[in-house]
mmCIF file of N, CA and C and ligand atoms in Angstrom:
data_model
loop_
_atom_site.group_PDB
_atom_site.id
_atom_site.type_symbol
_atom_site.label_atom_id
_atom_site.label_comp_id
_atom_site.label_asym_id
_atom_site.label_seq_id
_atom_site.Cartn_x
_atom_site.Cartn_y
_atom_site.Cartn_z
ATOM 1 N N UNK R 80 0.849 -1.205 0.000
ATOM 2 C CA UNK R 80 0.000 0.000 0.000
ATOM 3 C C UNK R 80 0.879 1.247 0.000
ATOM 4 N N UNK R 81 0.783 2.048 -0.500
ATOM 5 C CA UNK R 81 1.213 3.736 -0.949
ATOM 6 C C UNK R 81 1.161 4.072 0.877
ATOM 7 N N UNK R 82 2.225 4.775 0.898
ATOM 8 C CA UNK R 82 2.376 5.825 1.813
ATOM 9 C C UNK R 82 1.446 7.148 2.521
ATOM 10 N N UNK R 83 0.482 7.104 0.908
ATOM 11 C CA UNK R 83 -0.425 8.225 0.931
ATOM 12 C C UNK R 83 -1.656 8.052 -0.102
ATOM 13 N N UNK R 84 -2.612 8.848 0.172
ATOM 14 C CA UNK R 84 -3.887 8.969 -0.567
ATOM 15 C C UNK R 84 -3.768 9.612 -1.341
ATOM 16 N N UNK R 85 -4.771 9.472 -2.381
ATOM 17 C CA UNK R 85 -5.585 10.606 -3.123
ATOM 18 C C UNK R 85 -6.230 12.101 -2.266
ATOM 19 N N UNK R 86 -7.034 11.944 -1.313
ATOM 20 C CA UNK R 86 -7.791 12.595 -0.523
ATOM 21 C C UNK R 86 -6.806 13.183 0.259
ATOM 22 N N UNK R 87 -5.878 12.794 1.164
ATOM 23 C CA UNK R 87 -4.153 13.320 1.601
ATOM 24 C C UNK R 87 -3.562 14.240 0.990
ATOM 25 N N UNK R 88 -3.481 14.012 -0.547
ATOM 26 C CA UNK R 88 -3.167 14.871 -1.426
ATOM 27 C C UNK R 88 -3.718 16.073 -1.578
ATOM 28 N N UNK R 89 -5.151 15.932 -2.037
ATOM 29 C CA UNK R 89 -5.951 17.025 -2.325
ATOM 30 C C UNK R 89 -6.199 18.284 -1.207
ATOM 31 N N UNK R 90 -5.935 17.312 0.564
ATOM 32 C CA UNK R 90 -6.351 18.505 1.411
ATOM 33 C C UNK R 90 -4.872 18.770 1.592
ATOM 34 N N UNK R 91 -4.072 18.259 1.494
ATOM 35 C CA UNK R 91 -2.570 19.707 1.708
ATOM 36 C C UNK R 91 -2.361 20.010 0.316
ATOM 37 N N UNK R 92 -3.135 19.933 -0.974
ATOM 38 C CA UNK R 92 -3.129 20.672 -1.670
ATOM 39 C C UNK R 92 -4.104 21.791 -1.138
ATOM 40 N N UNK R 93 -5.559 21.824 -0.954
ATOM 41 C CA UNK R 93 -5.924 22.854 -0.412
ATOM 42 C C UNK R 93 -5.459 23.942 0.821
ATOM 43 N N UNK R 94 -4.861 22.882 1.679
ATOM 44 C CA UNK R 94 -3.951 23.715 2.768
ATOM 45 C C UNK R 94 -3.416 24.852 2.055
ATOM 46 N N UNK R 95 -1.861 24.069 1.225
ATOM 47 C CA UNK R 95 -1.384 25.093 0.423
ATOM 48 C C UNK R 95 -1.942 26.152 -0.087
ATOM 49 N N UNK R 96 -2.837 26.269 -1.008
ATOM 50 C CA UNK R 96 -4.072 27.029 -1.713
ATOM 51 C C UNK R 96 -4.159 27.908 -0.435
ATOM 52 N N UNK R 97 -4.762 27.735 0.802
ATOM 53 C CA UNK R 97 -5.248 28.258 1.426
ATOM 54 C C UNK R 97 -4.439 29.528 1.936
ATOM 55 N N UNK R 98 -3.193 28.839 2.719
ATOM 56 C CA UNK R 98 -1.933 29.732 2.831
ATOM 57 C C UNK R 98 -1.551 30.873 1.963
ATOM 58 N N UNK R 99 -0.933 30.231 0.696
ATOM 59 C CA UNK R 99 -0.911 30.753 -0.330
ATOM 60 C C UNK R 99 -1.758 32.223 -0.547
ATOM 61 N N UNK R 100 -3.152 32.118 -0.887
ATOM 62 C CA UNK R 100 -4.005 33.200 -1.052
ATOM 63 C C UNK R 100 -3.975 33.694 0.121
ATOM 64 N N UNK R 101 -3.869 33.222 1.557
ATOM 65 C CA UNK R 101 -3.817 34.181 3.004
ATOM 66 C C UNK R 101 -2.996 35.270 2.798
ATOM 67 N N UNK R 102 -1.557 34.660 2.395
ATOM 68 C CA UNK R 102 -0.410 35.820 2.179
ATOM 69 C C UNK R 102 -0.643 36.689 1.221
ATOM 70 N N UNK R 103 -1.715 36.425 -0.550
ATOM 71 C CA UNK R 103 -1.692 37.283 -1.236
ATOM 72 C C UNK R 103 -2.545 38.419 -0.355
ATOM 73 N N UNK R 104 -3.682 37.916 0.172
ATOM 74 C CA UNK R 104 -4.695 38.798 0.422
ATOM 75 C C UNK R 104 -4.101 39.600 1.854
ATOM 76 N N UNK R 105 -3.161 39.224 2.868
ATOM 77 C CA UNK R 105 -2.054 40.198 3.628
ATOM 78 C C UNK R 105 -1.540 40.607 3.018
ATOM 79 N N UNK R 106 -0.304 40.445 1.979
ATOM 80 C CA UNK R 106 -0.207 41.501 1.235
ATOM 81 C C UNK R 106 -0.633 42.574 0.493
ATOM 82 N N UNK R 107 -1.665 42.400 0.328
ATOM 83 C CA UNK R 107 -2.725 43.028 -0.752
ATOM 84 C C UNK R 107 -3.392 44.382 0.350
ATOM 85 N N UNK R 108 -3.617 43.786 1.584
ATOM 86 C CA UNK R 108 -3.997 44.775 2.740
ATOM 87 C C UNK R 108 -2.919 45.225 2.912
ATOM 88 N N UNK R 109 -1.632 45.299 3.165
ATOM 89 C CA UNK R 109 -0.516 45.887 3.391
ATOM 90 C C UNK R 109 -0.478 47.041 2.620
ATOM 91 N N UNK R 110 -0.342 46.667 1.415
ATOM 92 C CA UNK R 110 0.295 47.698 0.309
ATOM 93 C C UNK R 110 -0.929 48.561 0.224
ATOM 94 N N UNK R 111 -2.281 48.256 0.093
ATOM 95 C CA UNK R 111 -3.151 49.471 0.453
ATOM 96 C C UNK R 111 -3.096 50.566 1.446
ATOM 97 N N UNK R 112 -3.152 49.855 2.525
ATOM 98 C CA UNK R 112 -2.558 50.521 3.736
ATOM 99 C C UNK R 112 -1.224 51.830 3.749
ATOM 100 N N UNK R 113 -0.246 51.533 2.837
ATOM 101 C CA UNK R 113 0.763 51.944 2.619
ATOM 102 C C UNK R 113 0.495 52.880 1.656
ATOM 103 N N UNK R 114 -0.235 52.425 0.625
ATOM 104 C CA UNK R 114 -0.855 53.708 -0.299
ATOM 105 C C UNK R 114 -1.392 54.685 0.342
ATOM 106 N N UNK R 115 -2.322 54.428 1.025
ATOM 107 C CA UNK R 115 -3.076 55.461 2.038
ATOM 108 C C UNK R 115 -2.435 56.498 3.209
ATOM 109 N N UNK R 116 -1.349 55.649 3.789
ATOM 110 C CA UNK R 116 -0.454 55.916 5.322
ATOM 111 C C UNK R 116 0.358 57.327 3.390
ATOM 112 N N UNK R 117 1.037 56.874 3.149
ATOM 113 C CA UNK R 117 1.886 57.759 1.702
ATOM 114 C C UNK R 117 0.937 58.822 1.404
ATOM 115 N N UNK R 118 -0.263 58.625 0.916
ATOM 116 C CA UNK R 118 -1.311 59.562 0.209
ATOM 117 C C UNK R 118 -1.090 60.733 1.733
ATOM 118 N N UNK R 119 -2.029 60.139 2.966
ATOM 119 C CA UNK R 119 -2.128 60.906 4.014
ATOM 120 C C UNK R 119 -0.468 61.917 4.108
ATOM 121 N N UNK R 120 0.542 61.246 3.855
ATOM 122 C CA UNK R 120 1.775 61.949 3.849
ATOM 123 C C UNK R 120 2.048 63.349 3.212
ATOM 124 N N UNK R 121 1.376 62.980 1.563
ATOM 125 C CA UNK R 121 1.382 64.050 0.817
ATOM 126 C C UNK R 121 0.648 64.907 1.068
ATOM 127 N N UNK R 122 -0.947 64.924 1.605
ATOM 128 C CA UNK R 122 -1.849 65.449 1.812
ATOM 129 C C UNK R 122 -1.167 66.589 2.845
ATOM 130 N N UNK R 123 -0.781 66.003 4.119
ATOM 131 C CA UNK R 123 -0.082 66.760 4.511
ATOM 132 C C UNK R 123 0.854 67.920 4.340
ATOM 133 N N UNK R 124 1.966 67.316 3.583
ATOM 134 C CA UNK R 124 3.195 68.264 2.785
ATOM 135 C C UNK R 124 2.434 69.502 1.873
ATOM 136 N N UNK R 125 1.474 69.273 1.595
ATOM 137 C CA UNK R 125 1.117 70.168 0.478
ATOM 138 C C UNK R 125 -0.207 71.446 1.650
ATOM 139 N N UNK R 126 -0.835 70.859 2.766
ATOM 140 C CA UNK R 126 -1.154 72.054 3.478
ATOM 141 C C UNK R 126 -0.669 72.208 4.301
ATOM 142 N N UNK R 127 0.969 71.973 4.613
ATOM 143 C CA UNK R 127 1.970 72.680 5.314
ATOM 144 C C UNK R 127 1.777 74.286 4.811
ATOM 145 N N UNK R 128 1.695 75.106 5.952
ATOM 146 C CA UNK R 128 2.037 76.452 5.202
ATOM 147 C C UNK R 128 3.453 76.932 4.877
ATOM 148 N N UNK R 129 3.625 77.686 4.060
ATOM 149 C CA UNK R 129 5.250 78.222 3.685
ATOM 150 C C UNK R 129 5.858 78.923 4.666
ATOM 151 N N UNK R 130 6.534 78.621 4.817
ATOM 152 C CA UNK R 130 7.463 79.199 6.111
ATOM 153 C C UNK R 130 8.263 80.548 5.142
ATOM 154 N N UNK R 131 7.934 81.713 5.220
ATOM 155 C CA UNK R 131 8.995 82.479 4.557
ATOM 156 C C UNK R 131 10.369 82.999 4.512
ATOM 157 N N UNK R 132 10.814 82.625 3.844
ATOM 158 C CA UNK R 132 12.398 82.821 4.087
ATOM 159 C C UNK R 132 12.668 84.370 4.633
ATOM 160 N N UNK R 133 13.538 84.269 5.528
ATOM 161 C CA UNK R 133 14.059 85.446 6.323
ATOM 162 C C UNK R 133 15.277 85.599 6.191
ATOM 163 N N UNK R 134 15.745 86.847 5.810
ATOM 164 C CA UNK R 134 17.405 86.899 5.483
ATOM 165 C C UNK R 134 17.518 88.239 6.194
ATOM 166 N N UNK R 135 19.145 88.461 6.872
ATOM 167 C CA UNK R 135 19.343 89.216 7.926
ATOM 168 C C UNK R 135 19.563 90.421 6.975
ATOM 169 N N UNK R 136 19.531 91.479 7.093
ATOM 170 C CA UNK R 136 19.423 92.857 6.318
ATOM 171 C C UNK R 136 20.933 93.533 6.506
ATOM 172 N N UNK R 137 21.584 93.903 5.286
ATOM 173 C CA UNK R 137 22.859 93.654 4.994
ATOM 174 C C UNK R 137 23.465 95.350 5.853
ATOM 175 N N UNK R 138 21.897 96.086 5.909
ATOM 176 C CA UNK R 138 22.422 97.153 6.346
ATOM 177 C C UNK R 138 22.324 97.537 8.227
ATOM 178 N N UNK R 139 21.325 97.061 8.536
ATOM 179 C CA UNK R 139 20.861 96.737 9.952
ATOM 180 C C UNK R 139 20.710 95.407 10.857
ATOM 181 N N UNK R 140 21.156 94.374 10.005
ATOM 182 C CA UNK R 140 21.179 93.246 10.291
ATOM 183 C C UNK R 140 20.125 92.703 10.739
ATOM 184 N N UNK R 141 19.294 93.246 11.181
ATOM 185 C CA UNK R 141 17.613 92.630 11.404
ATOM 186 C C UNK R 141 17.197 91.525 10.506
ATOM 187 N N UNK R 142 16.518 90.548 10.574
ATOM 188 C CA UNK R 142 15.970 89.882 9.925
ATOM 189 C C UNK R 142 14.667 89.790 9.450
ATOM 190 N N UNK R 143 14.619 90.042 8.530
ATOM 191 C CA UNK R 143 13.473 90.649 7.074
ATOM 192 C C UNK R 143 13.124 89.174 6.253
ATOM 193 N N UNK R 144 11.587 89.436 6.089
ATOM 194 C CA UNK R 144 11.084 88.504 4.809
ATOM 195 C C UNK R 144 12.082 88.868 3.727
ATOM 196 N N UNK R 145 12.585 87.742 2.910
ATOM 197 C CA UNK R 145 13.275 87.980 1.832
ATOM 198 C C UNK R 145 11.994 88.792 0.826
ATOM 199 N N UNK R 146 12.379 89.730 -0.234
ATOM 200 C CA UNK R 146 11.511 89.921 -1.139
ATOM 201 C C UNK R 146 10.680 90.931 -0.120
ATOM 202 N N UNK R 147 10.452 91.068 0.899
ATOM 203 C CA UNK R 147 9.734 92.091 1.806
ATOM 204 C C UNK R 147 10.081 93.265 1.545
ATOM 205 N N UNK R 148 9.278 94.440 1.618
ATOM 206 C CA UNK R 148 9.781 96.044 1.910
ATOM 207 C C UNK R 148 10.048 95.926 3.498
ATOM 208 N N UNK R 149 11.829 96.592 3.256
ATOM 209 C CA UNK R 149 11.985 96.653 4.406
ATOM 210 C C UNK R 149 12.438 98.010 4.591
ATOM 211 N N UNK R 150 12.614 98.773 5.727
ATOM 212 C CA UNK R 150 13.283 100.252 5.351
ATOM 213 C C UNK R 150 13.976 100.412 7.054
ATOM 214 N N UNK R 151 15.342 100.419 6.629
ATOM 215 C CA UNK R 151 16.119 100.623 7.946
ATOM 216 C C UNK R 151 15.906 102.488 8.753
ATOM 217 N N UNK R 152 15.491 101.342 10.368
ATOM 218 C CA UNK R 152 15.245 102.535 10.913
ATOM 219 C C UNK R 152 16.797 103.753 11.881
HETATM 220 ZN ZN1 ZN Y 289 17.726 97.083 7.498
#
């Protein structure tokens, strides 16, 4: 007599199967997840407000919006 079945076969073939698609469908939740956690990232970066650059004023040394009217007092 054989070591093994037909029916032996078929359910750790389904095991496998089973596993198998577990990990696609964890992966599959992962990488969504990761799309979303990324998206939320950008969403962010983009209604960061601008911080305006400040450069020290060559004549009073104060520090001025670049591009600002500034007028040393
Ligand atoms: Zn100045």
């Amino acid at each position: 007599m054989f070591g093994f079945s037909i029916p032996k076969i078929i359910f750790t073939a389904a095991v496998i199967a089973a596993v198998w698609y577990g990990f696609k469908w964890l992966n599959r939740r992962q990488q969504v997840e990761a799309e979303r956690a990324q998206a939320d990232l950008n969403k962010g970066g983009a209604e960061a407000p601008d911080v305006e650059e400040m450069v020290p004023c060559p004549d009073c040394g104060a520090y001025v919006a670049k591009g600002g009217d500034h007028r040393c007092t």
